[in-house]
Amino acid sequence: MRVLTFAAVIAVHATAVGTATSSVGAGAVLMLLHATREAFFVLTAFVLVLRWAGQPLPYGTFVRRRFLLIGVPYLVWSLLYAGLFGDDLRTAAVAVLTGTAEYHLYFLLVSLQFAVLFPLLRGLLARTHGHHGLLLAGAAALQLAIDALMHADPGAQSWAGVLAPTYVGWFVGGGLLALHRDRVRRALAGRGTLVALGVLTTAALAEAVYLLAVRGGTTPALAADVFHPAVALWSAAAVVGMWTLGEVWSTRAGGVPTGRAAAAVRYGSDRSFGVFLAHPMLMYLATVAGSAALLRDLPGPVVAVVLYAVGAVGSLVVVAVARRTPLSLALTGKSRPSRRNPCSSTRRTPRPPSRSAPPSPARAGGRW
């Protein structure tokens, strides 16, 4: 799910940067790709709730570690982007405080807020034990209301879009998914076709809403607004679809995916945060960085496709180089691999436990 989400977010930015805001086709693509934002927040809550389920939370240590792994790269990359754009010190400081040094860095600022507020989510999930269905329904209704208000007032997005409470429904949903993951697995087992039909139907409905809005005179940018309530409904379906796809893939591999595809997924997952941080800079350099921009004369759709390759492949190269330097943690959110085992970040696939062995406690790896 992490690799799929990061791959899709690069597509969001490639489409937004490489095409005109007035393009109806680009808006239709973005209407579906916007699900990446919500998927990010679901994964964030899922991993943290799963990691600390049933365990005491050392709050001070927890927050310090999250700020080290997220806050340091956030600060470093905010300053790098501010320098790239020629911002003065005051503008750079405001950008750091508001998550606006570049369009994707708001996510890290929201993640830092969520780390501080995480005990509140744990407490809410504990206190509503036995009533999680009602909690989910209430959180979904609240999230739809928030999205509707944000969509009706685009000006509010500039400040509310970087606040963690704006995404409360997705955080609650991710936490509930972590606590009830086995129940969700059983509910979706053998229903891949039904899930696929649901995903396609929801996508079609979202596109229909978008096209009707454009036909009614709404600009493509507003009709495909990330806070459009139709995007929220589609995003929920997309998260379920990605989860089911991962379950199907894992099940067919006997529970422990192996081979080149599994190795590629592990490789991409391990480097996904660094790719997320770096790819907008490469896109900027390739399109709008003055007279040296490589793609300035190509048509929009072609630019979007080329930008995707530039962002994905180029940032993987940047991350590979950065991981070999003392600045690895600051630039990629990952510690530098040890010299004794420089490939330690790409772990060997563990052997599945024997039937007689007791299952090991679930533990979510990675950052998100």
XYZ file of N, CA, C and O in Angstrom, residues 37 147 149-163 166-167 222 225-228:
96
model
N -3.798 11.474 -0.706
C -3.711 12.241 0.536
C -4.392 11.483 1.675
O -3.822 11.295 2.751
N -14.911 18.287 4.855
C -14.570 18.393 3.437
C -15.540 19.309 2.705
O -15.138 20.092 1.829
N -17.218 21.837 3.926
C -16.919 23.218 4.299
C -15.654 23.715 3.599
O -15.603 24.857 3.125
N -14.637 22.869 3.539
C -13.388 23.251 2.880
C -13.589 23.456 1.381
O -13.013 24.361 0.776
N -14.415 22.609 0.789
C -14.679 22.735 -0.645
C -15.473 24.006 -0.952
O -15.236 24.665 -1.960
N -16.379 24.357 -0.045
C -17.191 25.559 -0.246
C -16.385 26.837 -0.036
O -16.745 27.896 -0.556
N -15.291 26.742 0.707
C -14.458 27.909 0.992
C -13.004 27.584 0.699
O -12.228 27.289 1.617
N -12.610 27.613 -0.581
C -11.228 27.251 -0.931
C -10.183 28.081 -0.208
O -9.058 27.614 0.013
N -10.533 29.308 0.188
C -9.570 30.134 0.902
C -9.160 29.549 2.235
O -8.039 29.787 2.710
N -10.037 28.763 2.843
C -9.721 28.157 4.133
C -8.686 27.052 4.000
O -8.035 26.681 4.991
N -8.527 26.527 2.802
C -7.598 25.412 2.619
C -6.154 25.827 2.875
O -5.329 25.002 3.241
N -5.840 27.110 2.677
C -4.465 27.561 2.848
C -3.990 27.439 4.288
O -2.792 27.278 4.531
N -4.930 27.519 5.256
C -4.513 27.378 6.661
C -5.046 26.093 7.292
O -4.329 25.431 8.031
N -6.279 25.720 6.986
C -6.835 24.506 7.591
C -6.239 23.241 6.991
O -6.232 22.187 7.627
N -5.740 23.323 5.766
C -5.177 22.146 5.112
C -3.909 21.630 5.746
O -3.472 20.510 5.458
N -3.277 22.424 6.625
C -2.044 21.990 7.294
C -2.287 21.685 8.769
O -1.330 21.578 9.540
N -3.552 21.520 9.157
C -3.896 21.209 10.538
C -4.374 19.772 10.641
O -5.238 19.333 9.871
N -8.141 18.567 10.627
C -8.855 18.582 9.353
C -9.023 17.177 8.795
O -9.948 16.919 8.019
N -8.173 16.252 9.203
C -8.186 14.894 8.657
C -8.569 13.868 9.725
O -8.179 12.703 9.646
N -11.417 23.532 -9.442
C -12.338 23.486 -8.319
C -13.194 22.221 -8.354
O -13.490 21.628 -7.313
N -11.321 19.452 -6.805
C -10.727 19.865 -5.543
C -10.496 18.658 -4.640
O -11.360 17.782 -4.507
N -9.358 18.621 -3.990
C -9.013 17.482 -3.128
C -9.975 17.348 -1.959
O -10.137 16.255 -1.400
N -10.643 18.433 -1.573
C -11.608 18.375 -0.469
C -13.042 18.188 -0.940
O -13.969 18.332 -0.139
N -13.230 17.885 -2.195
C -14.577 17.613 -2.676
C -15.117 16.374 -1.950
O -14.422 15.356 -1.843
